[in-house]
Coordinates of C-alpha atoms in Angstrom, one line a residue:
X16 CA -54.7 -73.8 -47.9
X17 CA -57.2 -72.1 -46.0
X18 CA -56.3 -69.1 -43.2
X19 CA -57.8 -70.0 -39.8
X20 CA -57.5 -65.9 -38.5
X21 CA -59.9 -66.8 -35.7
X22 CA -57.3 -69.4 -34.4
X23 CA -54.6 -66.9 -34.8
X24 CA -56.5 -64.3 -33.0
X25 CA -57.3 -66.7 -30.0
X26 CA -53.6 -66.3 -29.3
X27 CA -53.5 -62.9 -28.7
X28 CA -54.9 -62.0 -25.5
X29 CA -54.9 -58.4 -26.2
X30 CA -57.5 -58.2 -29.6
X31 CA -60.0 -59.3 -26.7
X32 CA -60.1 -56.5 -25.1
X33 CA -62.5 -53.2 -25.5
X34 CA -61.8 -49.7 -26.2
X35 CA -64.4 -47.6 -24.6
X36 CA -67.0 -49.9 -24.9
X37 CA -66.5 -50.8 -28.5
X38 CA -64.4 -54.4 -29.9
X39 CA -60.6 -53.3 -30.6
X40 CA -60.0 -53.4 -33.9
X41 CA -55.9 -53.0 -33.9
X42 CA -55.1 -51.5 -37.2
X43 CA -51.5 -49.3 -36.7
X44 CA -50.1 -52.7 -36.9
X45 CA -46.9 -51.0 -39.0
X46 CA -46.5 -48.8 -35.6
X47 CA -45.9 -52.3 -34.1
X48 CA -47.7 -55.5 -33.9
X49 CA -49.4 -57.6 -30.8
X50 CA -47.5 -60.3 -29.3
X51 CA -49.4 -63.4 -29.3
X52 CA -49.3 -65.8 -25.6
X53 CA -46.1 -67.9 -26.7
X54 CA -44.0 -64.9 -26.5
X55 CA -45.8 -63.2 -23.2
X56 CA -45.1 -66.8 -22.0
X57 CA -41.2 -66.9 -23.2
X58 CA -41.0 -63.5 -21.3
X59 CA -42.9 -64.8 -18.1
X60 CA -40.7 -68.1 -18.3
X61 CA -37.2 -66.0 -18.6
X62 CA -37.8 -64.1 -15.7
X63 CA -39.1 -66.4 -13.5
X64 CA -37.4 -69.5 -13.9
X65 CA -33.7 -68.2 -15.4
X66 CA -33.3 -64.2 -15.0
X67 CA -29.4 -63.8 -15.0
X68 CA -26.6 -62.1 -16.9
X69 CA -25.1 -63.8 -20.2
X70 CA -21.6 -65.5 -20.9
X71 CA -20.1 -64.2 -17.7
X72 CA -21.8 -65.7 -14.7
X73 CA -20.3 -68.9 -13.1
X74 CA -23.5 -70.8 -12.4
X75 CA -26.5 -72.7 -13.4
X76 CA -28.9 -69.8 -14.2
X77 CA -26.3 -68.2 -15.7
X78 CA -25.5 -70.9 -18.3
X79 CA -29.5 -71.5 -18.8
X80 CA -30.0 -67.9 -20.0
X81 CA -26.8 -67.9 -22.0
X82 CA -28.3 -71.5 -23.8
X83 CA -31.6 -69.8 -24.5
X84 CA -30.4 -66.5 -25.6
X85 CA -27.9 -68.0 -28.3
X86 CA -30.6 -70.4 -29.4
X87 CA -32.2 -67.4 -30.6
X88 CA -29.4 -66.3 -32.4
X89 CA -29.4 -70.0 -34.2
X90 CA -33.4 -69.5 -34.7
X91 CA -32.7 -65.9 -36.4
X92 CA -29.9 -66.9 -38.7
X93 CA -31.6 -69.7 -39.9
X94 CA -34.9 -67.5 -40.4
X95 CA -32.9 -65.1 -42.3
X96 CA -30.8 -67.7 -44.3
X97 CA -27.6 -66.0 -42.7
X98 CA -24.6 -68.1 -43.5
X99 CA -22.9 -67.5 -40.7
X100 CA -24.4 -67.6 -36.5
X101 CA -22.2 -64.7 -35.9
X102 CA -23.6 -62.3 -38.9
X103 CA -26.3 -62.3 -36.4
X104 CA -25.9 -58.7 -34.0
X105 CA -29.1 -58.0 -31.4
X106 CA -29.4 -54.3 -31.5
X107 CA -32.7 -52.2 -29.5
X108 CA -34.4 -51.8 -33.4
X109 CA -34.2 -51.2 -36.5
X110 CA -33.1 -47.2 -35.6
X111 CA -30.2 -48.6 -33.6
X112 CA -28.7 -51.2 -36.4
X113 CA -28.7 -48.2 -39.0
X114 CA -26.9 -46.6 -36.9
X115 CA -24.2 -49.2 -35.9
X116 CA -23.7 -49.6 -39.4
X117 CA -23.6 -45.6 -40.1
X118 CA -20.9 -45.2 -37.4
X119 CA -18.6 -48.2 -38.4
X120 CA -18.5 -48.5 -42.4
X121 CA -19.1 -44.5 -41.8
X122 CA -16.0 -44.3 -40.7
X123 CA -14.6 -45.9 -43.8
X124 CA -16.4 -42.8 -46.3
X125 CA -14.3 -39.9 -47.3
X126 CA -15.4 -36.9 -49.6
X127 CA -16.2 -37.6 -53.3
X128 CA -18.1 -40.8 -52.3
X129 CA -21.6 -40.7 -52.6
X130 CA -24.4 -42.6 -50.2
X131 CA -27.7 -43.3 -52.1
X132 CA -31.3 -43.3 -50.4
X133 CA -34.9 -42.8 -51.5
X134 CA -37.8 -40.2 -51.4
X135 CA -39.6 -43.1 -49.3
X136 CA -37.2 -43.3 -46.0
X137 CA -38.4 -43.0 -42.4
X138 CA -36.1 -40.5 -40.7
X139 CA -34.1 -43.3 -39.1
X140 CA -32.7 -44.3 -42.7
X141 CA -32.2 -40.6 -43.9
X142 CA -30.8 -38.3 -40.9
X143 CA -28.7 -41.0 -40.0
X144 CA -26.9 -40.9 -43.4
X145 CA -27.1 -37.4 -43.3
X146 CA -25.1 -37.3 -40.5
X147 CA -22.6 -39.6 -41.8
X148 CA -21.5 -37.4 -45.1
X149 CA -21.6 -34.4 -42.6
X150 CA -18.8 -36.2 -40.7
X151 CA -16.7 -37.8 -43.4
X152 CA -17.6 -35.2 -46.6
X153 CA -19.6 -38.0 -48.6
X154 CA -21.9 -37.0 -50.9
X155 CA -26.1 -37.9 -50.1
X156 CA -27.8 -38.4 -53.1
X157 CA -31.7 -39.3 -53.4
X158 CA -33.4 -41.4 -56.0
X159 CA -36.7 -40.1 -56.3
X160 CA -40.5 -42.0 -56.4
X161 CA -43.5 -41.0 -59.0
X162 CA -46.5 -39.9 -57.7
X163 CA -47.8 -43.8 -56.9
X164 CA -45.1 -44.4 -55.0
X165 CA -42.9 -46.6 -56.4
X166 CA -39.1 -45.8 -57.1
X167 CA -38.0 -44.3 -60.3
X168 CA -35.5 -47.2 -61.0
X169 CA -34.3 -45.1 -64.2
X170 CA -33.0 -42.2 -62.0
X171 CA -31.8 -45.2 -59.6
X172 CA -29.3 -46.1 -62.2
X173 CA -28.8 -42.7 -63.2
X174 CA -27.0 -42.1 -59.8
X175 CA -25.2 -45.3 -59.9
X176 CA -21.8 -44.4 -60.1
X177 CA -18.4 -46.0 -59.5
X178 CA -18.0 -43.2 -56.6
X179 CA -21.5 -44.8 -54.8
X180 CA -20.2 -46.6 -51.7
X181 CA -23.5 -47.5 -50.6
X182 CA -26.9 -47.8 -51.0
X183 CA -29.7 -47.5 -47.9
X184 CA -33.3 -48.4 -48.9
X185 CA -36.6 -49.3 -47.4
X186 CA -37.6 -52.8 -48.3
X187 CA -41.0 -51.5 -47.3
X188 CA -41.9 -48.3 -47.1
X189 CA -44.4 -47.2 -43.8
X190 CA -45.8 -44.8 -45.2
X191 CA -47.1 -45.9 -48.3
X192 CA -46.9 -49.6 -48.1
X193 CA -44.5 -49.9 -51.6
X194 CA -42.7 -53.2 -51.6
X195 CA -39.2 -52.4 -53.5
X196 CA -37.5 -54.3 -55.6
X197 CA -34.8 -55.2 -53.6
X198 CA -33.4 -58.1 -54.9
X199 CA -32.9 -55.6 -58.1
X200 CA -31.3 -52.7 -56.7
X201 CA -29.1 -54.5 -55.0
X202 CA -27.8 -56.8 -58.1
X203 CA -27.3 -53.2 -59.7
X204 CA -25.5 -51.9 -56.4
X205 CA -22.8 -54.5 -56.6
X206 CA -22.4 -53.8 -60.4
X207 CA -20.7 -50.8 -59.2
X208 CA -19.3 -52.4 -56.0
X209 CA -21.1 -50.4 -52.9
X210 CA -22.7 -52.1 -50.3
X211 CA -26.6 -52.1 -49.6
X212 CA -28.1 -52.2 -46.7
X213 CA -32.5 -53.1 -46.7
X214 CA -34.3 -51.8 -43.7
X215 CA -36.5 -53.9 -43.1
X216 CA -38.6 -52.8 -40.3
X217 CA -41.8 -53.2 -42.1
X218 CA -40.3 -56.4 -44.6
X219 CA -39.7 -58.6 -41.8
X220 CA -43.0 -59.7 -40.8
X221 CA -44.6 -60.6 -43.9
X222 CA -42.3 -63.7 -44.9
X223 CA -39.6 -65.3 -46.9
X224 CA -36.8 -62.7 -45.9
X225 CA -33.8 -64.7 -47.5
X226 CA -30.8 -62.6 -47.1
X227 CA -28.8 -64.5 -49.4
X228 CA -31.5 -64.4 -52.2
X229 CA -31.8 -60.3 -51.9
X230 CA -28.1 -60.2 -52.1
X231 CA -27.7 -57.0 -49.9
X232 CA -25.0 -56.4 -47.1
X233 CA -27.0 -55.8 -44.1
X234 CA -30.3 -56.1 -43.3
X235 CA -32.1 -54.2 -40.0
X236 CA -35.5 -54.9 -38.1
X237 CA -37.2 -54.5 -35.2
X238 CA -38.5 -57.5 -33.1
X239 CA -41.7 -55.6 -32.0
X240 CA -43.0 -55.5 -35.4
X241 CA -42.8 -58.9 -35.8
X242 CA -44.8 -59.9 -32.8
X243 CA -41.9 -59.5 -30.6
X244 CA -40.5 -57.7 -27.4
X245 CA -40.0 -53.5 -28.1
X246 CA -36.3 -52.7 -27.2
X247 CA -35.4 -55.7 -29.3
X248 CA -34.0 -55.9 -32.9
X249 CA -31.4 -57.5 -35.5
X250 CA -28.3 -56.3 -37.6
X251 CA -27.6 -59.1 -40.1
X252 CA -24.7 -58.2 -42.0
X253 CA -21.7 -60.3 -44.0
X254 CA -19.1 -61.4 -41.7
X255 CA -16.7 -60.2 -43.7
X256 CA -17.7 -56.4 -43.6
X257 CA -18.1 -56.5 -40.1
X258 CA -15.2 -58.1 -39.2
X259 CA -13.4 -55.1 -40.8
X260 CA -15.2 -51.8 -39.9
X261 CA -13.7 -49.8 -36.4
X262 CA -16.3 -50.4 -34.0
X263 CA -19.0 -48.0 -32.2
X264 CA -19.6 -49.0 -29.2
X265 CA -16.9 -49.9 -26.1
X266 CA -17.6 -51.4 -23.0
X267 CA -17.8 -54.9 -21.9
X268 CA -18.2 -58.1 -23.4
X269 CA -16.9 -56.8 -26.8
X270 CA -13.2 -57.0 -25.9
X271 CA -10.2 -59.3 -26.0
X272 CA -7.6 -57.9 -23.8
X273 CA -7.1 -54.7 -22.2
X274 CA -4.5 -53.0 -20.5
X275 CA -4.6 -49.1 -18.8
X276 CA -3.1 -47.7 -22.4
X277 CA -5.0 -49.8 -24.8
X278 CA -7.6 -52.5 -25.8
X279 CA -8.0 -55.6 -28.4
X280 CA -11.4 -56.3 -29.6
X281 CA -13.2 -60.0 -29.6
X282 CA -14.6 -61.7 -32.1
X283 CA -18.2 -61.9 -33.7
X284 CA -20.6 -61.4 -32.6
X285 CA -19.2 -59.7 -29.6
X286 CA -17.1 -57.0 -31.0
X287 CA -20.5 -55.7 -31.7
X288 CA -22.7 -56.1 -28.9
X289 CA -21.3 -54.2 -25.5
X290 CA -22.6 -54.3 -22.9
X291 CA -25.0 -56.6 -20.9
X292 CA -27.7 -57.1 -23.7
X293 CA -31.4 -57.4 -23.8
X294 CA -31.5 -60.6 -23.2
X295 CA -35.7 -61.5 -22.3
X296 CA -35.8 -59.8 -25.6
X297 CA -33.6 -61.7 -27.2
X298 CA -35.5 -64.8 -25.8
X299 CA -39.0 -63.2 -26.4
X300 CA -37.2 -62.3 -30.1
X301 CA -36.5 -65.9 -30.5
X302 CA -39.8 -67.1 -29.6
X303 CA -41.9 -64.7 -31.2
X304 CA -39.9 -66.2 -34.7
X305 CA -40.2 -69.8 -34.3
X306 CA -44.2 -69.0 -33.4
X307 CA -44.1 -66.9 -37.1
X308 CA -42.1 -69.5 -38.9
X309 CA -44.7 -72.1 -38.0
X310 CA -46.9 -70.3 -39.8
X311 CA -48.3 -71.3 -43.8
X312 CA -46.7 -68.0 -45.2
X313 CA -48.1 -68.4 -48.5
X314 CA -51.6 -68.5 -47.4
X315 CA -50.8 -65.9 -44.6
X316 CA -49.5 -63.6 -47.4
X317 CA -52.8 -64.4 -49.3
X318 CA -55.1 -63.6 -46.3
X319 CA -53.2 -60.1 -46.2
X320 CA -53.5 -59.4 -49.8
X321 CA -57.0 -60.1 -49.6
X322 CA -57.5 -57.3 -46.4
X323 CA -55.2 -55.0 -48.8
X324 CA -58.2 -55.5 -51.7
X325 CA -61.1 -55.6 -49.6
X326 CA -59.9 -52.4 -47.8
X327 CA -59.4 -50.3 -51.3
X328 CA -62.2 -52.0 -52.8
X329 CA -64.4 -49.9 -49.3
X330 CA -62.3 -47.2 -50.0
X331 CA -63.3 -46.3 -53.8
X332 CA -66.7 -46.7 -52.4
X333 CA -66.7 -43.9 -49.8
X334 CA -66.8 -40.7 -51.0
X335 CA -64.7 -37.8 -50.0
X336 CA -61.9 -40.8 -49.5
X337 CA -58.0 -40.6 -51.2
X338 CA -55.5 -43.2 -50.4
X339 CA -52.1 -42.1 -50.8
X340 CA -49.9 -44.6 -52.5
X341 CA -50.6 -46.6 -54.9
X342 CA -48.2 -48.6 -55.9
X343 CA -49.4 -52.2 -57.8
X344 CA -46.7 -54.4 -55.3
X345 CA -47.8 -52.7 -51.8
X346 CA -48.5 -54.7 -48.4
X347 CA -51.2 -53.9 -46.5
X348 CA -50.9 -50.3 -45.7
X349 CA -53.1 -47.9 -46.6
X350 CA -52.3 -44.5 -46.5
X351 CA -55.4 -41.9 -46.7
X352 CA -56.6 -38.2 -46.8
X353 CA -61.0 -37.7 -45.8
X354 CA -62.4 -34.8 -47.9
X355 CA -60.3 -32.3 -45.5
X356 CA -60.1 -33.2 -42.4
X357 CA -56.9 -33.1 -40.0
X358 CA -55.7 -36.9 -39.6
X359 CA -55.4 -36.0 -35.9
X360 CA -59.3 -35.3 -36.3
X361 CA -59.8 -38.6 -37.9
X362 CA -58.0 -40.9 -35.7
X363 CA -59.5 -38.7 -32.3
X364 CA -62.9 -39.9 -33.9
X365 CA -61.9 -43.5 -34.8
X366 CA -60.3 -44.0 -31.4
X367 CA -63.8 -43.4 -29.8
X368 CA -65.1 -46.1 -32.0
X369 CA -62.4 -48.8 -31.1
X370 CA -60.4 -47.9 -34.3
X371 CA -56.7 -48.0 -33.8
X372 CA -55.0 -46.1 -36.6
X373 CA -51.8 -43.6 -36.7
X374 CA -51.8 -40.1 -38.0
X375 CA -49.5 -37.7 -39.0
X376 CA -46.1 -37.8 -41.2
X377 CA -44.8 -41.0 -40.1
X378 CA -41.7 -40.4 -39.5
X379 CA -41.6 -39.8 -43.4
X380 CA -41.8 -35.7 -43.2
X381 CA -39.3 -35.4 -46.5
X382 CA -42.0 -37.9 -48.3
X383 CA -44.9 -36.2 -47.2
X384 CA -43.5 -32.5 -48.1
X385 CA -42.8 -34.4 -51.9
X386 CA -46.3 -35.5 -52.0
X387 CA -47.5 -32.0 -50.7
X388 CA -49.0 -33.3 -47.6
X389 CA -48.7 -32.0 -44.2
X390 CA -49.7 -36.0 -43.7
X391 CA -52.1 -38.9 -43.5
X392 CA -54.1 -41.1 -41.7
X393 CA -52.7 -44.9 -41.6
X394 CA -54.2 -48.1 -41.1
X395 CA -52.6 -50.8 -41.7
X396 CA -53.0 -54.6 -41.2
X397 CA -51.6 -57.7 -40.2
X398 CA -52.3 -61.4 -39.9
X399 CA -55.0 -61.1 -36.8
X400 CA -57.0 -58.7 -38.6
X401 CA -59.5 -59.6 -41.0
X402 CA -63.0 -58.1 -42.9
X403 CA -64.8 -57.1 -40.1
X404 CA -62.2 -55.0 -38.7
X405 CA -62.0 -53.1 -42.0
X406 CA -65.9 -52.6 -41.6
X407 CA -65.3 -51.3 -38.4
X408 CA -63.2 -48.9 -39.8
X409 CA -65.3 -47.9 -42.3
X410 CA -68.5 -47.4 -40.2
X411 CA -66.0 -44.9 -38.1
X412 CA -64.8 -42.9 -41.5
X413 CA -68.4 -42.5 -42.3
X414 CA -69.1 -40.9 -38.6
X415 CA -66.2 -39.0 -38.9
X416 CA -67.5 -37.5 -42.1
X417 CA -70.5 -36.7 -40.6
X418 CA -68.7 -34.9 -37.6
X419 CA -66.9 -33.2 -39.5
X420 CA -69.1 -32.0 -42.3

């Protein structure tokens, strides 16, 4: 089945827009993605027709924005194959639901057990483990990557051991675009009984995220880079490991009874989520999947692939070009060095030509010090973009060279 990218497109107010006189073409789509009209509409439709608190209030608006805000809870647990409604937790991203998890099965850790993570994390899925053996003596161990980028699944199982408690991974890396196995990993984790937990920040938006089928624990995203609100994102985890950790956060909502000496806390989801929540997120959250899930995902993985392929194919052409990560099963990132320029160079230049890319370490500054880079420049795509905007980009490399001859 055929791609219809200009239809797709149409719904995104913002792609129509110039950038200093040139066309936009949006490629830091990994940074976060544009949110098409349905969900700028959800937003628009929240606040202007049912803005009021959740679960509490004793009125009609009241019990209009608590129908539409657990609706999106039923649309997210049946996008993610969640068995359970309640496995579903709203966090403020991906950074937040590591963390959640971090401080409550944290809490469980003791020294002599070990935490595994990879060479390819973002910051939010390393210092937060970090911080969690500091506080409970665990040991961190890290299973490293070859040069490509791709794990080294024979060290991975070297450092399986019956003192692993749990295993934190990227499903995607952002840096390098590597798409890990997993579905793998995680079969191996529970051979040695530790939990897994997938970010999946930059998973999520490129389909058929089936929780039960990866067999992890708990699975984290943020809704802004899956055409989502920012400020918005989801914890899924098994009910029956977060039924049992101590809880984070205190505050209302989350409780059963209290007293001046003591408190009892509720049940899922709300032991969980304190505090009045995001809740035109939520709704924007909920829209922004049922717009994805409509979606032909098989030829929308296609269309990507080919943007992926005709992007590398433009980059072995152009000399003085190096694309960092190379991986066989990537999405479409790519990762790049020009002859030697500064990436903050190169993405000053392609901004003045209406190039949106992002530059630097990517939150990834452990995976740029293995690959003996002080970072890169980063485009990467998603479903709105398509051939032209890679020539765009590759008109504005070729200036750049020239600039910076």
């Amino acid at each position: 089945m055929s791609f219809d990218v200009a239809a797709i497109r149409a719904q995104f107010p913002l792609l129509q827009r110039d950038v200093g006189g040139k066309p936009l073409a949006y490629l830091d789509n990994a940074a976060t993605t544009q949110k098409p009209q349905a969900v700028i509409d959800a937003l628009i439709d929240f606040y202007t027709q049912c803005n009021a608190n959740v679960h509490r209030g004793a009125h009609h608006l009241s019990d209009e924005a608590t129908r539409r805000y657990e609706k999106s809870r039923d649309i997210m647990a049946q996008f993610l194959n969640a068995q359970h409604r309640e496995e579903v937790i709203w966090t403020s991203g991906t950074t937040e639901a590591i963390n959640l998890v971090a401080n409550g099965v944290g809490q469980l850790f003791k020294a002599g057990d070990e935490i595994i993570v990879t060479e390819l994390e973002h910051h939010a899925n390393l210092v937060t483990w970090q911080q969690a053996c500091k506080r409970s003596g665990a040991t961190l161990k890290i299973c490293p990557i070859f040069d490509t980028g791709e794990l080294d699944i024979d060290a991975f199982d070297a450092l399986l051991s019956e003192n692993t408690r749990l295993v934190a991974l990227p499903h995607v890396s952002n840096a390098l675009g590597t798409i890990n196995p997993i579905a793998h990993i995680s079969k191996k984790a529970k051979q040695k009984g530790a939990w897994v937990l997938v970010d999946g920040a930059q998973g999520i938006a490129h389909g058929d995220v089936d929780v039960q089928e990866i067999g992890c624990d708990f699975y984290v995203f943020s809704g802004h880079k899956l055409f989502g609100p920012t400020g918005i994102g989801v914890l899924w985890g098994r009910k029956e490991l977060l039924e049992i950790w101590p809880v984070w956060q205190t505050g209302g909502e989350m409780i059963s009874d209290v007293n001046y000496q003591n408190a009892t806390w509720g049940d899922l989801p709300n032991r969980l989520e304190a505090g009045t929540p995001n809740i035109a997120g939520v709704i924007g959250l909920g829209a922004a999947v049922t717009w994805f899930s409509a979606l032909d995902m098989k030829a929308m993985q296609a269309h990507e692939q080919d943007l992926l392929e005709y992007a590398t194919n433009c980059a072995h052409k152009l000399e003085g070009m190096r694309i960092v990560g190379t991986a066989p099963n990537k999405i479409g990132v790519m990762s790049f060095q020009l002859d030697n320029a500064h990436p903050a160079d190169i993405g000053f230049i392609l901004d003045k030509q209406g190039v949106a890319i992002r530059t630097g370490d990517n939150c990834a500054q452990p995976l740029m010090k293995r690959l003996g880079l002080p970072g890169t420049a980063r485009a990467s795509f998603s479903i709105y973009n398509t051939r032209k905007d890679i020539d765009q980009l590759f008109e504005a490399l070729k200036k750049a060279k020239q600039m910076l001859a």
